[in-house]
Tab-separated table of C-alpha atoms and ligand atoms in Angstrom:
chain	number	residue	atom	x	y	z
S	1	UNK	CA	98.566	93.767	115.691
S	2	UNK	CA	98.204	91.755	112.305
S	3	UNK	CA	99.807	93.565	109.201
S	4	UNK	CA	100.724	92.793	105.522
S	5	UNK	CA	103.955	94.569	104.077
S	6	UNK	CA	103.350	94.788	100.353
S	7	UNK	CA	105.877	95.839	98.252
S	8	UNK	CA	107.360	95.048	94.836
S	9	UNK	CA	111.072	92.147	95.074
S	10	UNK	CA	113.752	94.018	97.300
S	11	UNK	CA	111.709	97.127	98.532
S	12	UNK	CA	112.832	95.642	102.191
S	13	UNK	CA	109.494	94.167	103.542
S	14	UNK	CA	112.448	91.406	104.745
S	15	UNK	CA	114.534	94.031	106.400
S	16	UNK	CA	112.021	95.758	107.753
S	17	UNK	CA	109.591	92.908	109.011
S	18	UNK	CA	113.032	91.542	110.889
S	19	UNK	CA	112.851	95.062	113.012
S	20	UNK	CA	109.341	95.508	113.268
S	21	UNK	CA	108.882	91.716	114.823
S	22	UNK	CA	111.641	92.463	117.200
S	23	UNK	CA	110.298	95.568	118.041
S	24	UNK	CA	106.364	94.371	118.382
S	25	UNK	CA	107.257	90.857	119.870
S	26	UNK	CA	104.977	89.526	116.744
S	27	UNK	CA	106.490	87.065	114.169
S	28	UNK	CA	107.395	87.707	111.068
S	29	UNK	CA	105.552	85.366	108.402
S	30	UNK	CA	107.651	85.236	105.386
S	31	UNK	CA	105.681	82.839	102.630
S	32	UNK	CA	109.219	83.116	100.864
S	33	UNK	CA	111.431	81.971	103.816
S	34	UNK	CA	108.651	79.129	104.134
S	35	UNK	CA	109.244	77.410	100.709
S	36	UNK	CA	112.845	78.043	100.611
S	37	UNK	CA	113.034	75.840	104.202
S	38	UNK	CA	110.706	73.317	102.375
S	39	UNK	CA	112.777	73.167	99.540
S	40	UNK	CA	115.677	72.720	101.292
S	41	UNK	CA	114.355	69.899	103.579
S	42	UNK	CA	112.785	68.275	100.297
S	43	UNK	CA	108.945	67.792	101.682
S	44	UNK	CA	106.386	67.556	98.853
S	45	UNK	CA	105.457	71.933	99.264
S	46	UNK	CA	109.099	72.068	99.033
S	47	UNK	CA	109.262	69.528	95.712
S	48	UNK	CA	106.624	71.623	94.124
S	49	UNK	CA	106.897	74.558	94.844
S	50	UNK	CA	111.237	74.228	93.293
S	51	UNK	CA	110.568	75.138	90.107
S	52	UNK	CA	108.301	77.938	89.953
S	53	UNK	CA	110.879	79.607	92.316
S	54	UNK	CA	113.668	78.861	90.400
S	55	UNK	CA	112.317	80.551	87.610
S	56	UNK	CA	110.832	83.898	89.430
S	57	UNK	CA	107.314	82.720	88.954
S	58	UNK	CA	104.428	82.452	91.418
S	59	UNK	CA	103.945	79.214	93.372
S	60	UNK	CA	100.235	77.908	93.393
S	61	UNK	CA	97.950	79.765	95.455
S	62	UNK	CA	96.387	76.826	97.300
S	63	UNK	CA	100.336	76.004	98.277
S	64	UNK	CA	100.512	79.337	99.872
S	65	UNK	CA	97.429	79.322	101.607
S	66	UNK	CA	98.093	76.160	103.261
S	67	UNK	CA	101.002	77.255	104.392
S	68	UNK	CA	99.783	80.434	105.561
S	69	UNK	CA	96.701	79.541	106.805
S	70	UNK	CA	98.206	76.473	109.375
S	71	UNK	CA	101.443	78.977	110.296
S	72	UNK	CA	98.302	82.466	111.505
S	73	UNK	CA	97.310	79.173	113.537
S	74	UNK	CA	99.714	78.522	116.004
S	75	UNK	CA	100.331	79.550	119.658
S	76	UNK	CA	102.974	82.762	118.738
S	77	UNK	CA	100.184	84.438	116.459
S	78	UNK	CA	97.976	84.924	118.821
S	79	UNK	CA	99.184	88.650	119.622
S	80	UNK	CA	99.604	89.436	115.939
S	81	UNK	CA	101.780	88.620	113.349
S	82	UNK	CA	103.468	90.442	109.855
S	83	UNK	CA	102.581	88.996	106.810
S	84	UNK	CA	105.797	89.438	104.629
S	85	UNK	CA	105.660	88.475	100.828
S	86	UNK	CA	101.928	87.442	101.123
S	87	UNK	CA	99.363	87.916	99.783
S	88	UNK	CA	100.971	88.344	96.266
S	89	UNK	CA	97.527	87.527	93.837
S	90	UNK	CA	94.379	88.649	94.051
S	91	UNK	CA	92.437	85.137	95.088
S	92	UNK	CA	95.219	84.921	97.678
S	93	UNK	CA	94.090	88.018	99.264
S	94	UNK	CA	90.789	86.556	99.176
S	95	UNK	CA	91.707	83.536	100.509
S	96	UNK	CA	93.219	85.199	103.654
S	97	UNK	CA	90.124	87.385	104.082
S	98	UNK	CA	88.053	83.909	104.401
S	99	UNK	CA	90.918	82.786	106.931
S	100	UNK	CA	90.397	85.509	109.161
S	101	UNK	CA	87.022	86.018	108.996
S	102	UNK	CA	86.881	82.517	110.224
S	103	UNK	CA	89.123	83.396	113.282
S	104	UNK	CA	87.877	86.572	114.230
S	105	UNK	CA	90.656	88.283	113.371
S	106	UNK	CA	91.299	91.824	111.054
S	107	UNK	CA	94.152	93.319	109.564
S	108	UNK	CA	95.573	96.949	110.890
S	109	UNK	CA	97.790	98.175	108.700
S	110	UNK	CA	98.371	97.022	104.728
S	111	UNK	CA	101.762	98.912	103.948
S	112	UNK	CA	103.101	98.943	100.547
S	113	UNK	CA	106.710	99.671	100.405
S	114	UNK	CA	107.465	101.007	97.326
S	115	UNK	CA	110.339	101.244	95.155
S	116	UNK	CA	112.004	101.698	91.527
S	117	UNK	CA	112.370	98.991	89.497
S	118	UNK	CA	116.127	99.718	88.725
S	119	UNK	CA	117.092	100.283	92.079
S	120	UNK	CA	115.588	96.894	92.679
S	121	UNK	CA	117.725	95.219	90.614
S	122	UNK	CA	120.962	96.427	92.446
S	123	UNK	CA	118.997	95.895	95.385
S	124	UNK	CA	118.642	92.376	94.840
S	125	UNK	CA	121.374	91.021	92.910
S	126	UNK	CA	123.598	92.695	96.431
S	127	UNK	CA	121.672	90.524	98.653
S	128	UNK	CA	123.216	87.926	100.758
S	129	UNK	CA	121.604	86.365	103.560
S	130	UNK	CA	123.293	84.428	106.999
S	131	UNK	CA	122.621	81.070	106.349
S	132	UNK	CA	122.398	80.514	110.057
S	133	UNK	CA	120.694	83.399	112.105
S	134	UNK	CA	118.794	84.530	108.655
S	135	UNK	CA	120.160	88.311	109.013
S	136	UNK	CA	119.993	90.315	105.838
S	137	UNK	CA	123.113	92.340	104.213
S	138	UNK	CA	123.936	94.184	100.779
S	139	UNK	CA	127.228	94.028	99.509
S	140	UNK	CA	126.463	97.991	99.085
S	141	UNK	CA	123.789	98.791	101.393
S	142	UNK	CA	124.423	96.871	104.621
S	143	UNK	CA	127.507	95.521	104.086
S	144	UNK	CA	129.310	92.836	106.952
S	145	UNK	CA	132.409	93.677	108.407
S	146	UNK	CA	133.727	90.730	106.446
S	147	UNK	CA	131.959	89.609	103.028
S	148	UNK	CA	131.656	86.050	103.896
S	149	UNK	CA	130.398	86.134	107.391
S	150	UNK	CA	127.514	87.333	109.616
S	151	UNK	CA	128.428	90.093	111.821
S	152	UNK	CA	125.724	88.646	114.902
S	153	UNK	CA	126.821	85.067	114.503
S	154	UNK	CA	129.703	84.526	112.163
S	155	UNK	CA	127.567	82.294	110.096
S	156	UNK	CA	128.209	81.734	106.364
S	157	UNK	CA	126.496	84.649	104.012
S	158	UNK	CA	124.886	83.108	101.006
S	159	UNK	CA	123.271	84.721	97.684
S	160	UNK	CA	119.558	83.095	97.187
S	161	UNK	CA	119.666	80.665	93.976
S	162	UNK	CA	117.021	83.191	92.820
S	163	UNK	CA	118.845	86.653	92.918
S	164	UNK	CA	119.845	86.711	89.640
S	165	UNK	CA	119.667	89.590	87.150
S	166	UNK	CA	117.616	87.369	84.669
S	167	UNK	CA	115.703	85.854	87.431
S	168	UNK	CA	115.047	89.376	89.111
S	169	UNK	CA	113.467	91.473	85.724
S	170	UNK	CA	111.299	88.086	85.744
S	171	UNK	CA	109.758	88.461	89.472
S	172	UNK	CA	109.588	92.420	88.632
S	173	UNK	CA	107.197	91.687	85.820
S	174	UNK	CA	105.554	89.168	87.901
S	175	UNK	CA	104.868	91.400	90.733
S	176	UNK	CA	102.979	94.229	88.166
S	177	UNK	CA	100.925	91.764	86.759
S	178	UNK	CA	99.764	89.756	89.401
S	179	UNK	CA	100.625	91.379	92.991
S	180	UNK	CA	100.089	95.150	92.340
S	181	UNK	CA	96.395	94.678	91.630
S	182	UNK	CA	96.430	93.144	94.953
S	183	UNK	CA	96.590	97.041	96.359
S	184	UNK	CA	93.989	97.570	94.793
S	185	UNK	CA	91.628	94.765	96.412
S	186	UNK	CA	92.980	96.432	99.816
S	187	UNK	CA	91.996	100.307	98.790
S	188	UNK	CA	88.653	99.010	98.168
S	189	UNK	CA	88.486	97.715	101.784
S	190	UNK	CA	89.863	99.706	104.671
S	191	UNK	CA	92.584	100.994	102.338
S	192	UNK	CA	96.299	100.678	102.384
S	193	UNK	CA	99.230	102.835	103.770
S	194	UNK	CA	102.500	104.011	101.539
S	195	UNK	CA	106.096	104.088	102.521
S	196	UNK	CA	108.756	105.170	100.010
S	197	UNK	CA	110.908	102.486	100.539
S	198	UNK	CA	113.593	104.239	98.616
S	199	UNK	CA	115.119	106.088	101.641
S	200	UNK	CA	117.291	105.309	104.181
S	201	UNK	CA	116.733	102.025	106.200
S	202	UNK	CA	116.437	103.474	109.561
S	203	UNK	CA	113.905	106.246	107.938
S	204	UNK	CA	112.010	103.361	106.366
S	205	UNK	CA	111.730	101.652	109.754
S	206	UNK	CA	110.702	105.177	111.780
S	207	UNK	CA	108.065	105.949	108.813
S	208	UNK	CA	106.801	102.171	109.648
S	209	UNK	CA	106.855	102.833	113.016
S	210	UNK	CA	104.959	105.900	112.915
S	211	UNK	CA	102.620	104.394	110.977
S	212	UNK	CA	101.899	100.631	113.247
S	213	UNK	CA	102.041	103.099	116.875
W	1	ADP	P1	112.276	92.087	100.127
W	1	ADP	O1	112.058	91.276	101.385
W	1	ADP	O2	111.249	93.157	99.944
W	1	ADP	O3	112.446	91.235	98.898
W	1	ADP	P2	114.848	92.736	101.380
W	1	ADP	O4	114.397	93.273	102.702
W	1	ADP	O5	115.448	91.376	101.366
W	1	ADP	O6	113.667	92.865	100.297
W	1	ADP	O7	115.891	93.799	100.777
W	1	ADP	C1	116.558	93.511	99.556
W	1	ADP	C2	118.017	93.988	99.654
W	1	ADP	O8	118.041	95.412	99.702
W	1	ADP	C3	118.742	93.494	100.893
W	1	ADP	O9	120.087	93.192	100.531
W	1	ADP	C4	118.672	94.674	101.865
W	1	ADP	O10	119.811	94.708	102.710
W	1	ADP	C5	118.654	95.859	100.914
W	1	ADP	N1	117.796	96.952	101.402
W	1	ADP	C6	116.631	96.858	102.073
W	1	ADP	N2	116.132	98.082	102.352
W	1	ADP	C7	117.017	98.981	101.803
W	1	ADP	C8	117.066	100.425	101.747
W	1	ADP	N3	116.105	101.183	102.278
W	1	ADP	N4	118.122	100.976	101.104
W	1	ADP	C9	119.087	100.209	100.547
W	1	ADP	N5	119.093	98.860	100.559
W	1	ADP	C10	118.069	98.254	101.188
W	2	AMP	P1	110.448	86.127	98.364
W	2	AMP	O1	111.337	85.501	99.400
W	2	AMP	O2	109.272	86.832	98.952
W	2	AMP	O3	111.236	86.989	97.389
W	2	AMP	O4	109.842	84.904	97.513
W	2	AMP	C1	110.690	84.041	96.778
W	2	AMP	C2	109.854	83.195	95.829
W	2	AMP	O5	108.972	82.350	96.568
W	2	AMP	C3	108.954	83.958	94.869
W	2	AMP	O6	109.631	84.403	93.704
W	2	AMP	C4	107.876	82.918	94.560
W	2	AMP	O7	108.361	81.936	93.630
W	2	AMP	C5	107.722	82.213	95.902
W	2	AMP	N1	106.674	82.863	96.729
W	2	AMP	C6	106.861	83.494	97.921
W	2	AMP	N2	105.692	83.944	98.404
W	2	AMP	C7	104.738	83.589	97.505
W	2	AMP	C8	103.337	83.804	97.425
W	2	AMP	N3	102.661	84.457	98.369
W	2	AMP	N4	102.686	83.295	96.335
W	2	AMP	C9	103.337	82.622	95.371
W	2	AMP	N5	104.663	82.408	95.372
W	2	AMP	C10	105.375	82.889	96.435
């Protein structure tokens, strides 16, 4: 079961790849959690990819691709896998396609998870993440018991260095210039499926559900 959740900054492809990968036994392939791990450990991806993130922009393609294409590679993709935050440009997409035509493999289900772009705003400048066990919360949405620590593990909660309001409207405009067209490389190929990811969480995850089987 290989899928892509598409989706504009904050729609919940995060949330909602957590559950899904839980639920599926596949892994969740977050491109985003990637560079931020890089970054933090200070390896060259991480060294160059700092400053495009920093500002909202896109990192290089052939960056992401690398990283993508040794990750689909190893032993716990072999049953499938959910491609969170990538493909997010058109030659990426293409890039992918080359990847898996080289492996045999296809993609089930593209799912764009859509949402408004004010809502994503709130949606992302409440985010705070466990800095240990990687669980997601919203000082609105999801909130912990207590503010400053994970409910599962009691690990600190941190805001990402890049959930800013400036930093946000940036990424927004971003993702309609460069990663929307991307849905439309997919509806020209076996065609892509829509979830309003403006409802509820646990109707998000049942519409996904319904959707993967
Ligand atoms: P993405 O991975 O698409 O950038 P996230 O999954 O990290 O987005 O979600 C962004 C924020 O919005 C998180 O704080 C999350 O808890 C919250 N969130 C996710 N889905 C919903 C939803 N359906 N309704 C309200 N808040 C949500
Ligand atoms: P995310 O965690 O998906 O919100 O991504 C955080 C940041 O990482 C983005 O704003 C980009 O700077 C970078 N990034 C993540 N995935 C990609 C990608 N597929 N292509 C280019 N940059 C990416």
């Amino acid at each position: 079961m290989n899928l892509i959740f598409m989706g504009p900054p904050g729609a919940g492809k995060g949330t909602q790849a957590r559950r899904i990968a839980e639920k599926y036994a596949i892994p969740q392939l977050s491109t985003g959690d990637m560079l931020r791990a890089a970054v933090k450990a200070g390896t060259p991806v991480g060294l160059q990819a700092k400053a495009a993130m920093e500002s909202g922009g896109l990192v290089t393609d052939a960056i992401v691709v690398g990283i993508i294409g040794d990750r689909i590679a190893e032993a716990d993709c072999a049953n499938g896998f959910i491609l969170d935050g990538f493909p997010r440009t058109v030659a990426q997409a293409e890039a992918l396609d080359g990847m898996l035509r080289e492996r045999n493999l296809h993609i089930d289900h593209v799912i764009d998870i859509t949402a408004d772009d004010e809502a994503l705003v709130a949606r992302i400048t409440g985010r705070r993440t466990c800095g240990k066990c990687g669980e997601g919360y919203h000082i609105q949405f999801k909130k912990p018991a207590s503010p400053e620590a994970c409910d599962h593990c009691g690990g600190a909660l941190v805001t990402r260095a890049d959930d800013t309001e400036e930093t946000v409207r940036n990424r927004l405009s971003v993702y309609h210039a460069q990663t929307a067209p991307v849905l439309n490389f997919y509806r020209g190929k076996g065609g892509i499926e829509t979830v309003d990811g403006m409802q509820e969480m646990n109707t998000v995850f049942g519409a996904l559900c319904a959707i993967i089987g």
